[in-house]
XYZ file of C-alpha atoms in Angstrom:
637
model
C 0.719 -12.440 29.274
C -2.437 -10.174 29.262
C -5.716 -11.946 30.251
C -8.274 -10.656 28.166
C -11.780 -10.831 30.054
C -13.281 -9.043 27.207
C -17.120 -7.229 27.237
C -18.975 -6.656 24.058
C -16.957 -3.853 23.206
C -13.735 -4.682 23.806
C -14.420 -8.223 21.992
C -15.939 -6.542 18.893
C -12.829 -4.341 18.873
C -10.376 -6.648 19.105
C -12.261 -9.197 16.758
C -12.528 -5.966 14.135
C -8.661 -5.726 14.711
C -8.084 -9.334 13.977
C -10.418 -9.352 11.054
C -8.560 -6.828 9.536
C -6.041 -8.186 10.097
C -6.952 -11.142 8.040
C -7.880 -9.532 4.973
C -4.844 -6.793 4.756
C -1.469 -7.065 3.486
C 1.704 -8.131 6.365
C 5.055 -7.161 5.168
C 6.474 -7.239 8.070
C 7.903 -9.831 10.294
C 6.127 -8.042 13.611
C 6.027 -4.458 15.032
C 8.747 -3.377 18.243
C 8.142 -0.661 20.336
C 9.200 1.809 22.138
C 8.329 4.804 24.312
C 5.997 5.685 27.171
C 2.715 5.283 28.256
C 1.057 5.977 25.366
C 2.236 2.942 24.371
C 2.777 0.441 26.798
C 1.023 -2.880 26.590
C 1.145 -3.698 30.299
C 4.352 -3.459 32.186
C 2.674 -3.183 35.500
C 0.396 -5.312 37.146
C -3.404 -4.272 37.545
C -3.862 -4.421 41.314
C -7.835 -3.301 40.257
C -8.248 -5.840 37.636
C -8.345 -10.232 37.578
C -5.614 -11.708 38.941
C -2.675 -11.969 36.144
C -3.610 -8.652 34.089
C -1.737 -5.823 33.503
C -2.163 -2.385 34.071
C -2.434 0.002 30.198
C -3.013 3.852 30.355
C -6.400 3.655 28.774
C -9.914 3.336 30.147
C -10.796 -0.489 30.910
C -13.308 -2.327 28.943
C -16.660 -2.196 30.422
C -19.030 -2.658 30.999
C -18.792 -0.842 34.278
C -15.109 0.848 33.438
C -14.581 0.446 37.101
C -11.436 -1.172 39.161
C -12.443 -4.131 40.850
C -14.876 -4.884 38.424
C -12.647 -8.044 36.476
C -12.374 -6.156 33.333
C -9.277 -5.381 31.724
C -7.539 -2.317 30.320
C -8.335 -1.515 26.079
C -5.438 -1.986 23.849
C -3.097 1.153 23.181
C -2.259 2.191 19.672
C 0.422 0.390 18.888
C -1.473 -3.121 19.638
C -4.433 -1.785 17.350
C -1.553 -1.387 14.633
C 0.078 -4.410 15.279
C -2.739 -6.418 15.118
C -3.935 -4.558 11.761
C -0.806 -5.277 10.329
C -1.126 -9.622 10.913
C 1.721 -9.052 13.423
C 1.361 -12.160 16.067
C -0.685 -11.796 19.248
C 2.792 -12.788 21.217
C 4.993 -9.715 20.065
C 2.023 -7.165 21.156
C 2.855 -7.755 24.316
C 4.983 -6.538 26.877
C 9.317 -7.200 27.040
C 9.843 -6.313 30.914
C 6.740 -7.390 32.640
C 6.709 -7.926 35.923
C 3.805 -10.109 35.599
C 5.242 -12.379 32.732
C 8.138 -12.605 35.155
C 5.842 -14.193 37.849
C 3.903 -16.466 36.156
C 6.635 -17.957 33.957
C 5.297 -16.375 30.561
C 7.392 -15.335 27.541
C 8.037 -11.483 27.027
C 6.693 -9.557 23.366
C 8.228 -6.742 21.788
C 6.899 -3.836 23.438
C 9.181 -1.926 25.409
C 7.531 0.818 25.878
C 6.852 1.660 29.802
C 4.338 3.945 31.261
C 6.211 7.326 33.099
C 9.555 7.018 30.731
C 11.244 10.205 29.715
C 13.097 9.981 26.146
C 16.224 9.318 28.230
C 15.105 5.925 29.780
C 13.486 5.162 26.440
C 17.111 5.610 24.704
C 18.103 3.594 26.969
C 15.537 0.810 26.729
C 17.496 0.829 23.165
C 21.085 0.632 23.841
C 21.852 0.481 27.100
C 22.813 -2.985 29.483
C 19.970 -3.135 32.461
C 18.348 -0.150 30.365
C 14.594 -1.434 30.540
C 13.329 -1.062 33.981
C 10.487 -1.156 35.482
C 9.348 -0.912 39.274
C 5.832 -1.703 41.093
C 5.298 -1.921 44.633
C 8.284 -2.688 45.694
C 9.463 -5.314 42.752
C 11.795 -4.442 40.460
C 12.423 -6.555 36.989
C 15.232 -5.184 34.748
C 16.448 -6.562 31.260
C 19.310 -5.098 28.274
C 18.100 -2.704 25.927
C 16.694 -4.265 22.885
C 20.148 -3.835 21.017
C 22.392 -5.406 23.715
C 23.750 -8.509 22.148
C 21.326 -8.202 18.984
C 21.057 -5.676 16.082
C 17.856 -4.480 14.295
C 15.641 -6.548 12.408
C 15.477 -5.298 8.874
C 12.001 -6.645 8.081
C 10.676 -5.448 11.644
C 8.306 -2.133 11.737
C 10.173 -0.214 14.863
C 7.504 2.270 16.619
C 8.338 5.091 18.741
C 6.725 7.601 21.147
C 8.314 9.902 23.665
C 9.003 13.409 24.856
C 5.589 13.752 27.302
C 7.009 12.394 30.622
C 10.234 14.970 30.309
C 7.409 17.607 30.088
C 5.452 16.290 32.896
C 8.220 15.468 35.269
C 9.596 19.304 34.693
C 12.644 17.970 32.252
C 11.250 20.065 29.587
C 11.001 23.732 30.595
C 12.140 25.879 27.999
C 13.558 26.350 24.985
C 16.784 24.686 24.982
C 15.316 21.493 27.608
C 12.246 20.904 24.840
C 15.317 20.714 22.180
C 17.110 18.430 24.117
C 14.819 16.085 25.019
C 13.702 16.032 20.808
C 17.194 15.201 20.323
C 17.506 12.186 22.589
C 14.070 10.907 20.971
C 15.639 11.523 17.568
C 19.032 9.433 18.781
C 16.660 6.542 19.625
C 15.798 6.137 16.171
C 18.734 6.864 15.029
C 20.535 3.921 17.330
C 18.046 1.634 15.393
C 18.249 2.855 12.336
C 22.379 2.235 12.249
C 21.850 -1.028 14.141
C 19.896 -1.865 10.564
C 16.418 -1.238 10.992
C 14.785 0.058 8.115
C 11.430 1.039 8.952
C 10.716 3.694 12.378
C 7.682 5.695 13.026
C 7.741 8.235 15.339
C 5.676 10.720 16.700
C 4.998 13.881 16.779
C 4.374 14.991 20.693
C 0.456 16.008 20.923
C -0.193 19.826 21.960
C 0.489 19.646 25.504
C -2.182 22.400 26.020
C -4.843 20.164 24.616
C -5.072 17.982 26.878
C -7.454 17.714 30.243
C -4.131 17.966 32.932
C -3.221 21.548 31.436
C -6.586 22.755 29.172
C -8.064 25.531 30.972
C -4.933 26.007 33.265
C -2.472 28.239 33.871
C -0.224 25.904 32.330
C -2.063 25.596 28.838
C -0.074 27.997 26.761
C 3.129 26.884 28.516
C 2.539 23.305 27.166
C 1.458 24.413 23.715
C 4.524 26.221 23.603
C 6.867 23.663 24.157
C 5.886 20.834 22.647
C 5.458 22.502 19.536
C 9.392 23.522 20.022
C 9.772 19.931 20.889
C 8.061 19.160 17.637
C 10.129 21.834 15.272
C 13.385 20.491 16.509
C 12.233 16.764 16.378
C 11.220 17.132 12.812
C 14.555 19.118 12.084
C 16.669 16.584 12.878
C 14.865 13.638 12.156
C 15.150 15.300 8.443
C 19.123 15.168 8.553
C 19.116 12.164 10.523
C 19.573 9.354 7.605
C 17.227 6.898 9.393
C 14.142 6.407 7.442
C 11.587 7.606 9.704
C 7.590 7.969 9.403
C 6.722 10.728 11.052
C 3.054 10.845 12.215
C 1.780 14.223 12.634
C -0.376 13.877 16.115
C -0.721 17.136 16.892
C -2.576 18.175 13.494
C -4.912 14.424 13.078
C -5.858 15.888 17.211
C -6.826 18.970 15.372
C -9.052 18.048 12.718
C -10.870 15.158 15.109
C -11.669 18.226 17.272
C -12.706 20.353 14.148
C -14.899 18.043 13.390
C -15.670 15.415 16.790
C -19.310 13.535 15.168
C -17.639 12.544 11.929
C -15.000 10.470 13.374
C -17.916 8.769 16.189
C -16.734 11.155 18.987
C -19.616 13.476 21.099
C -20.607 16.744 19.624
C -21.552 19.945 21.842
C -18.958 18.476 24.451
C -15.755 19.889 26.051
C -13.087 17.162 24.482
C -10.234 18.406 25.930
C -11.224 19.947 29.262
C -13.296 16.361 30.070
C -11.971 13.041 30.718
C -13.508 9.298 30.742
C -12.363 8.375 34.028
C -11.676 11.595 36.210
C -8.279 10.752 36.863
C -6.672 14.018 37.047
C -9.176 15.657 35.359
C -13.346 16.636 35.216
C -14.692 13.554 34.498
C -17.197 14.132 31.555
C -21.203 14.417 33.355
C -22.950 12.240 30.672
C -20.048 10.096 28.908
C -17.729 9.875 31.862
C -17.506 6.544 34.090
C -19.912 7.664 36.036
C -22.192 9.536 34.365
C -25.619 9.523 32.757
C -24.265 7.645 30.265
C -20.948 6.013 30.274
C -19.094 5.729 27.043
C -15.593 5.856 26.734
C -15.810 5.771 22.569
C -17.564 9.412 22.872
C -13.977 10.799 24.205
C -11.120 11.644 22.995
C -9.450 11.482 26.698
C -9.728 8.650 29.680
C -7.443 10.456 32.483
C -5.358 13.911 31.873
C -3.081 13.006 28.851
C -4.177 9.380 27.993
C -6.583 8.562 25.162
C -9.526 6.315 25.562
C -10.109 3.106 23.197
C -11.643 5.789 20.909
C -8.341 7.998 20.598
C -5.830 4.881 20.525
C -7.901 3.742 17.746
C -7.808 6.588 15.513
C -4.322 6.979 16.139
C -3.590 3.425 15.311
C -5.715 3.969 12.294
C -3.710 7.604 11.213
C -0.332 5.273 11.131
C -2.383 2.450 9.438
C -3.496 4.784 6.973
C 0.372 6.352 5.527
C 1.666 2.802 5.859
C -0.787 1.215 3.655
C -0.682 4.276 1.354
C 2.001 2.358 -0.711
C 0.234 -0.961 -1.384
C -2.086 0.784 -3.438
C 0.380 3.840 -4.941
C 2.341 1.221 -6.532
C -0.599 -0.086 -7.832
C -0.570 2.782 -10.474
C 2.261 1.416 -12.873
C 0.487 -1.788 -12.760
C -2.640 -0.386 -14.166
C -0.526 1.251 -17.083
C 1.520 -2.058 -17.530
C -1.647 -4.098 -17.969
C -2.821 -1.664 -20.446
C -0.347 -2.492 -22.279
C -0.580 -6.032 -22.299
C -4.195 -5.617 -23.288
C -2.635 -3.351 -26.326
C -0.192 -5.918 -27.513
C -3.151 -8.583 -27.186
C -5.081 -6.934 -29.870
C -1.915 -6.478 -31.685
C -0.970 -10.254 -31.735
C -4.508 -11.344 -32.261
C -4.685 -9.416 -35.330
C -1.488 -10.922 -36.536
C -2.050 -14.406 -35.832
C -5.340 -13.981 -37.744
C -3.589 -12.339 -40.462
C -0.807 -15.822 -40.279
C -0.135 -16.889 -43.467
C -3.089 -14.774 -44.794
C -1.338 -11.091 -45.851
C -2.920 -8.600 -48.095
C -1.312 -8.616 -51.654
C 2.424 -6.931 -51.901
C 1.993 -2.961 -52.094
C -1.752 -3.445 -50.447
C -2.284 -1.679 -47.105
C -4.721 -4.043 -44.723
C -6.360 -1.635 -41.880
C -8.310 -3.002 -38.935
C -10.056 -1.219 -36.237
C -11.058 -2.751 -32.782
C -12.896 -2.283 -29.761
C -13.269 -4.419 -25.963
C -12.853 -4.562 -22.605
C -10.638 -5.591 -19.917
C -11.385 -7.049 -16.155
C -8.210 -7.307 -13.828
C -7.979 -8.767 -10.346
C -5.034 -8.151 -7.820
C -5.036 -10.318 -5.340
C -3.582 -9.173 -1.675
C 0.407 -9.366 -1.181
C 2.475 -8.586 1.460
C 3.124 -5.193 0.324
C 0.040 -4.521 -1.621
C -3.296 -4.050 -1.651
C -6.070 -6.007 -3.752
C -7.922 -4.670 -6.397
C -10.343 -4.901 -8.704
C -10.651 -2.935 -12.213
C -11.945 -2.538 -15.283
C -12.025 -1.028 -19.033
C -12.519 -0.631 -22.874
C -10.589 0.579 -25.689
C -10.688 1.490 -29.140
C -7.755 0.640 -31.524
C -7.127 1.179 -34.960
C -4.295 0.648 -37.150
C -2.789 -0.841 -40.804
C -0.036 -2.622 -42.189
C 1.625 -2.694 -45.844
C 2.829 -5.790 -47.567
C 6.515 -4.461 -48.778
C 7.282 -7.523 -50.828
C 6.505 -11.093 -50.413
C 8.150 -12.056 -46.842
C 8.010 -8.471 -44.632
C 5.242 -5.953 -44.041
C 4.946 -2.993 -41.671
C 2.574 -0.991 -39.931
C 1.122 1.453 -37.794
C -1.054 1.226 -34.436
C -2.771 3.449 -32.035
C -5.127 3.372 -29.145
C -7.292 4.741 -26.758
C -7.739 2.695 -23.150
C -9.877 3.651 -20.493
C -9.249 2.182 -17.250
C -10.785 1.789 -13.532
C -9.184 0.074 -10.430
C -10.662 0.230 -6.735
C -8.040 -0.931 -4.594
C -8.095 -1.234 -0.679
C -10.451 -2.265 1.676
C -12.555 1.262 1.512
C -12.751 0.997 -2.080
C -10.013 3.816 -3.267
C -10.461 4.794 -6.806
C -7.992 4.941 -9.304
C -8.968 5.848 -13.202
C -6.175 6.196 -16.258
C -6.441 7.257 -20.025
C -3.904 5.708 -21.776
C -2.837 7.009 -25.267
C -0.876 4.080 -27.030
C 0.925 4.021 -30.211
C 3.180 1.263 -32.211
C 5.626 0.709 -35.177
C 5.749 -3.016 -36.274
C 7.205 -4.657 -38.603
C 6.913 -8.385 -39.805
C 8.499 -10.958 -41.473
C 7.192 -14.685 -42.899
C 8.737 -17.108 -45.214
C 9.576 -20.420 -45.765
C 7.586 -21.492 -42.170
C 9.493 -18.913 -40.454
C 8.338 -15.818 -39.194
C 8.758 -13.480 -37.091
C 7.603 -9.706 -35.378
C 8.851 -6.324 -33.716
C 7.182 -3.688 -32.611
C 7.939 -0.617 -30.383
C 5.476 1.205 -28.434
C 4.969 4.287 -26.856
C 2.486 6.239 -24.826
C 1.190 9.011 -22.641
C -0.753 8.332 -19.225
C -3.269 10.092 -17.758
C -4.008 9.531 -14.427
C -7.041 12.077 -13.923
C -8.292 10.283 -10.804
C -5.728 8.631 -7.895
C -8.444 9.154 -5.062
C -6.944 6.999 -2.362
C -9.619 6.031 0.516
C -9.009 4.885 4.502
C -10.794 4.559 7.267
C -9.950 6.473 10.536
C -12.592 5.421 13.338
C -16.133 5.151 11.612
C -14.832 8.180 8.795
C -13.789 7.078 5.449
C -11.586 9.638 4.504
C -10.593 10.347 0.965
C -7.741 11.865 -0.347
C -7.850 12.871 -4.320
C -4.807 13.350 -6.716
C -4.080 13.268 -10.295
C -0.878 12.553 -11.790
C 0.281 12.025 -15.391
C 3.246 9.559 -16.770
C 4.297 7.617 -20.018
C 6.039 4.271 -21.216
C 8.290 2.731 -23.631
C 8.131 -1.029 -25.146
C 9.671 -2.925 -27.183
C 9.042 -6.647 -28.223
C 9.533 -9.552 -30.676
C 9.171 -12.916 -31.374
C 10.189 -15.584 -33.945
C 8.934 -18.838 -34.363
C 8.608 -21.615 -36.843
C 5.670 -23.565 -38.608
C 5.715 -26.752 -38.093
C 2.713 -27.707 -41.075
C 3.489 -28.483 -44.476
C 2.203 -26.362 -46.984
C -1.298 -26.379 -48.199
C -2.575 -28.327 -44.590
C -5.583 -26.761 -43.135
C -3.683 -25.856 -40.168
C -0.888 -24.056 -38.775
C 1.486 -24.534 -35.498
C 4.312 -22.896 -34.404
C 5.907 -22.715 -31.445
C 7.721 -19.760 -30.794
C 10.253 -17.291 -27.909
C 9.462 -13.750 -27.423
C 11.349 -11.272 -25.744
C 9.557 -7.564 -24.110
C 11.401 -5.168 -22.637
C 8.942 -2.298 -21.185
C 8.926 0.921 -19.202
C 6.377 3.028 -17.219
C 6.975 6.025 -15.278
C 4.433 7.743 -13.127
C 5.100 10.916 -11.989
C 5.175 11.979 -8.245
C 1.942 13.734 -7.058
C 0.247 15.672 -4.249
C -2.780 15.090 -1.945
C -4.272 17.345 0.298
C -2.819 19.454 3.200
C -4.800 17.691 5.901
C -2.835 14.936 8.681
C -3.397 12.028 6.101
C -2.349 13.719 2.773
C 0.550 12.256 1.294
C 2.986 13.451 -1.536
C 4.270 10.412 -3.774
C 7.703 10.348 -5.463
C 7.708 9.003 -9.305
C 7.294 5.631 -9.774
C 9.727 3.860 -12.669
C 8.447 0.413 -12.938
C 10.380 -1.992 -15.345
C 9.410 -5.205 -17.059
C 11.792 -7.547 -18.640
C 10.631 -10.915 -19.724
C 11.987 -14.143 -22.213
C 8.941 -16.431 -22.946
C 8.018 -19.699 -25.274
C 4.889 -20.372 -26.981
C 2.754 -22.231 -29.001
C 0.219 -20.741 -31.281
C -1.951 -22.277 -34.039
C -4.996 -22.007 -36.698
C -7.052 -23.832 -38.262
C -9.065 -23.144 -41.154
C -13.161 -24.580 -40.703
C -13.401 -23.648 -44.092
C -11.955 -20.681 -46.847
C -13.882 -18.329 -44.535
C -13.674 -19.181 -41.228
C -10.567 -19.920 -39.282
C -10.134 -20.492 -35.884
C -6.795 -19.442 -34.050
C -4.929 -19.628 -30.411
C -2.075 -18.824 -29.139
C -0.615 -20.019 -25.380
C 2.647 -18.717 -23.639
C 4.693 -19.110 -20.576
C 6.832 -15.699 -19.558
C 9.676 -15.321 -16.902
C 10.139 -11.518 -15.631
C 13.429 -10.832 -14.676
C 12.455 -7.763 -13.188
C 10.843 -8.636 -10.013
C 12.267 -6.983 -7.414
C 9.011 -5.152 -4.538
C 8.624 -1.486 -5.949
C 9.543 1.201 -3.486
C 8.268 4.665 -3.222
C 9.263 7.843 -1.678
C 6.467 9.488 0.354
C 6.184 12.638 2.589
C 3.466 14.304 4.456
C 2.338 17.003 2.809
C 2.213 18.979 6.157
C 5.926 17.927 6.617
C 7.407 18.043 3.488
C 10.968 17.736 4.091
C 10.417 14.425 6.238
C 10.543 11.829 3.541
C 10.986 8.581 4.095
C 10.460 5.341 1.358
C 7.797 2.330 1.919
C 7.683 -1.232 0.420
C 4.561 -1.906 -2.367
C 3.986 -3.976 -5.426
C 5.860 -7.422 -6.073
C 5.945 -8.225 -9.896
C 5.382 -12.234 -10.602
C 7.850 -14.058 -11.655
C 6.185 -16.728 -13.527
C 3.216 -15.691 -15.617
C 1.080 -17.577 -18.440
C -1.006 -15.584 -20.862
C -3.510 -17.349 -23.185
C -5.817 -16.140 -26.557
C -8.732 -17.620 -28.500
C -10.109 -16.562 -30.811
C -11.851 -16.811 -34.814
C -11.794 -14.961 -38.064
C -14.675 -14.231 -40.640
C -14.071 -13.287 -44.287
C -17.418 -11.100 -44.690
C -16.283 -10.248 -48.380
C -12.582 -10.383 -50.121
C -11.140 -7.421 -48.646
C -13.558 -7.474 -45.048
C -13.140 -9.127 -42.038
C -14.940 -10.070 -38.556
C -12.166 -10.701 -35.896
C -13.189 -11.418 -31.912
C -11.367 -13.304 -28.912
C -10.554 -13.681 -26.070
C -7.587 -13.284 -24.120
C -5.959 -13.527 -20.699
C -2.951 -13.264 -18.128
C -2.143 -14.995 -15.128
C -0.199 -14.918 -12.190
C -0.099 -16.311 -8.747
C -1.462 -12.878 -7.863
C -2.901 -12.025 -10.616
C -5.555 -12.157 -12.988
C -6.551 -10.007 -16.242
C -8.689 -11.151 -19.065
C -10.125 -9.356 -22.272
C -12.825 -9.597 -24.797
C -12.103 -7.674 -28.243
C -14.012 -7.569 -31.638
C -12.635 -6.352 -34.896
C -12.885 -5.510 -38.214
C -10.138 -5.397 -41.107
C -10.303 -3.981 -44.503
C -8.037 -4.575 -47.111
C -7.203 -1.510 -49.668
């Protein structure tokens, strides 16, 4: 195990990491990795560090940065993820250490190992005695992860590869940079038939951005093949089947350079031609180790290819930021279903006012109504919490057709704001309802139907992340529509002529929203979203009631219990925008199962034909919370 003798800055990093980690959705049961030394966690012991740590290809901690000093290496990316994603302290860690082999200590889930080609990491896969690993004259070998074992489904599998063929002269033209793309792409592949479900891989960074070849002879060479490296990784990885995130390195590198001061980095400095530490490369003369003023979160680079605690960082939160995407994507049906709960709340309101109170046979009774909703989603596994809010304005009538059934018409307008996600992302959708009903009440029975339909407008899905100290923000618009039906019968339990009225009832709602698939940007982080269909189908019983305070006031209420059947976690089909033909599907929304819904409310004769209507109203979930305030007015004519 890694013994963390942590400085200010690596503690406030790592207790960021775990904060997050707190407050953010987990759906999955931990993170495995594999690949080189971008990723390792500390395969080799650190014969410059305490006694018992392990050696990672980033700059150490500080507050010197120096070997010999007691301080240990930063976390690589894939820790950083891991522990954003709730994934357990134990499985961060390294599978084949040789130091967890000397002091007796259990072995994580990282398999990646500093100086493997894509070969050996294929082979840290599949293969018996395929993950290796040698220092100073001890050896320490184990099976591949799949010998004996096959993929777990609910795992996140994590993959990096293809620098080390480069380096060690594997790659060194056309044909080698293929090859070596392929074996990376047979890695996920192996894991994707052995049943995992969920593999990101990356993208190899431009070669000829880096310190070891910037500047060099060698620069163009490396840009050259690792962006065929990249063109035949992505090629196949499309026709693969696996379902593979594909993180687009070399482009995120490209706009942090673009742009170095908004993401915390040093402005007016040579990135890519300076290093941290001076391994293999100038060390930078005022942030470097030792210069005027040592700060490894100013660079991009601590040796020749390896990123400081800054880069790991903004890589782990690029990978953070596409798999959280869906938590709050999925989000967007949700809005438009609780909409149209809020809808069919003003609708039932106004009939259980109206209960055993029509207009006259051949009469028409009209009502208009305005409020407001709040709704609160609280965190999931697989989605994000948020927090919204809105008003509408609804209008309708019915007309009595004879003594026991009336009809009508409905429509409304709802305007509606969510911010979702820890940055705040904002979400905004015009809803244009409308409804058929139709009614029936006699002899203490009674009953309703209606069907609704609408159009969504989603004129703001403005999704927001944080990479390093930069809240991005990524804007889209989409539009959609839905489909409901509902009814309910119940019977009335008071004699005639009482002052009061209860009835228990069972409803049934059937319901349908579809948003369609939309477009961010074209930078690293933009996204393109499938379309959503999101289903509801729920049985529920209920009581509801009135009383009468006198022949112009009455006082009414209505409490339900609801089962949705359809309650299966919504996926969605995503892309990069920059690599469109790389899809791949994430996990977001769970409906509830169980929900209760409650309304108050009272009704004021103001003359014979008007009426003052306002309540209250509200759902609930284990999740979930929305609530709504209306007032209204009704006219008979």
């Amino acid at each position: 195990m890694i013994k963390q003798v942590l400085s200010p800055l690596a503690a406030a990093c790592l207790l960021g990491i775990a904060g997050q980690a707190l407050a953010s959705p987990s759906p999955y049961s931990t993170l495995v990795v594999f690949g080189d030394s971008l990723s390792d966690a500390g395969q080799f012991p650190d014969a410059g560090g305490p006694a018992g740590a392990s050696t990672r290809f980033t700059n150490r901690v500080g507050p010197t940065y120096l070997d010999g000093s007691g301080e240990v290496f930063g976390p690589t990316a894939a820790m950083i993820l891991g522990g954003k994603l709730g994934v357990a302290a134990g499985d961060l860690g390294p599978s084949t250490s040789l130091v967890n082999a000397a002091e007796g200590l259990p072995d994580g889930n990282n398999w990646a190992v500093g100086g493997y080609r894509t070969d050996q990491i294929y082979d840290s896969i599949t293969a018996a005695g395929g993950s290796v690993v040698s220092s100073g004259g001890e050896t320490r070998t184990r099976d591949g992860y799949l010998v004996g074992r096959v993929a777990d489904p609910n795992a996140l599998y994590y993959l990096t590869g293809g620098g080390n063929d480069f380096l060690q002269f594997r790659i060194t033209d056309d044909p080698s940079a293929r090859a070596a793309a392929g074996r990376l792409v047979d890695s996920a592949q192996a894991l994707s038939q052995a049943g995992a479900r969920y593999i990101v891989v990356w993208l190899l960074p431009d070669l000829g951005l880096t310190p070891a070849t910037n500047g060099t002879v060698l620069q163009s060479f490396g840009t050259q093949l690792s962006g065929i490296f990249n063109e035949e990784l992505v090629s196949q990885l499309a026709s693969s089947g696996a379902n593979v995130i594909p993180l687009n390195i070399p482009l995120m590198l490209q706009e942090v350079l673009a742009d170095p001061g908004a993401y915390g980095l040093a402005t007016g400095q040579n990135l890519v031609g300076t290093c941290f530490s001076g391994n293999s490369c100038p060390e930078n003369p005022i942030y470097g180790r030792h210069g005027s003023n040592p700060d490894p979160t100013k660079l991009i680079f601590n040796d020749g290819v390896h990123p400081t605690i800054a880069g790991q960082t903004l890589i782990a939160d690029y990978a953070y930021s596409v798999l959280s995407a869906p938590w709050e994507a999925t989000l967007l049906p949700e809005m438009a279903h609780g909409t149209l709960r809020a809808y069919q709340d003003e609708l039932r309101s106004q009939w259980l006012a109206d209960w055993e109170n029509w207009q006259g046979v051949g009469q028409w009774r009209g009502f208009v109504t305005g409020g407001g909703q709040h709704l609160d989603y609280d965190d999931q596994d697989s989605a994000a919490s948020g927090d919204g809010f809105g008003y509408n304005l609804s209008l309708g009538g019915s007309y009595r057709i004879d003594d026991a059934w009336r009809a009508g018409i409905a429509a409304g307008f709802y305007r509606q704001k969510l911010e979702a996600g820890a940055e705040d992302s904002d979400y905004k959708l015009n809803s244009y309802l409308g409804s058929l009903f139709v009614q029936y009440q006699q002899d203490r029975w009674w009953g309703d139907a209606a069907v609704t339909g609408g159009y969504l407008d989603y004129d703001e899905a403005n999704r927001k992340f944080a990479i390093g100290p930069r809240t991005v923000e990524e804007k889209g618009d989409t539009d959609g529509n839905l489909l409901a039906f509902s009814g309910r019968i119940g019977y009335d339990i008071a004699q005639g002529g009482e002052a009061w009225h209860l009835s228990p009832f069972v409803s049934a709602d059937w319901a349908r929203v579809k948003v369609d698939g939309y477009d961010e940007g074209n930078a690293s982080t933009s996204l393109s979203f499938d379309e959503q269909k999101r289903y509801s189908r729920r049985l529920g019983a209920g009581l509801q009631g009135k009383y009468a305070l006198s022949e112009q006031t009455q006082l009414f209420g209505e409490v339900a219990v609801e089962r949705e059947y359809a309650d299966d976690t919504q996926n969605i089909g995503m892309a990069f925008t920059s690599l469109p033909a790389n899809g791949f599907t994430l996990q977001g929304y769970t409906p509830q199962s169980h929900l209760q819904r409650a309304t108050l409310g009272f009704a004021q004769k103001l003359t014979p034909e008007l009426s003052l209507r306002g309540g209250y109203s509200a759902h609930r979930s284990d999740d979930d919370l929305q609530q709504g305030v209306s007032l209204a007015l009704s006219l008979d004519f």
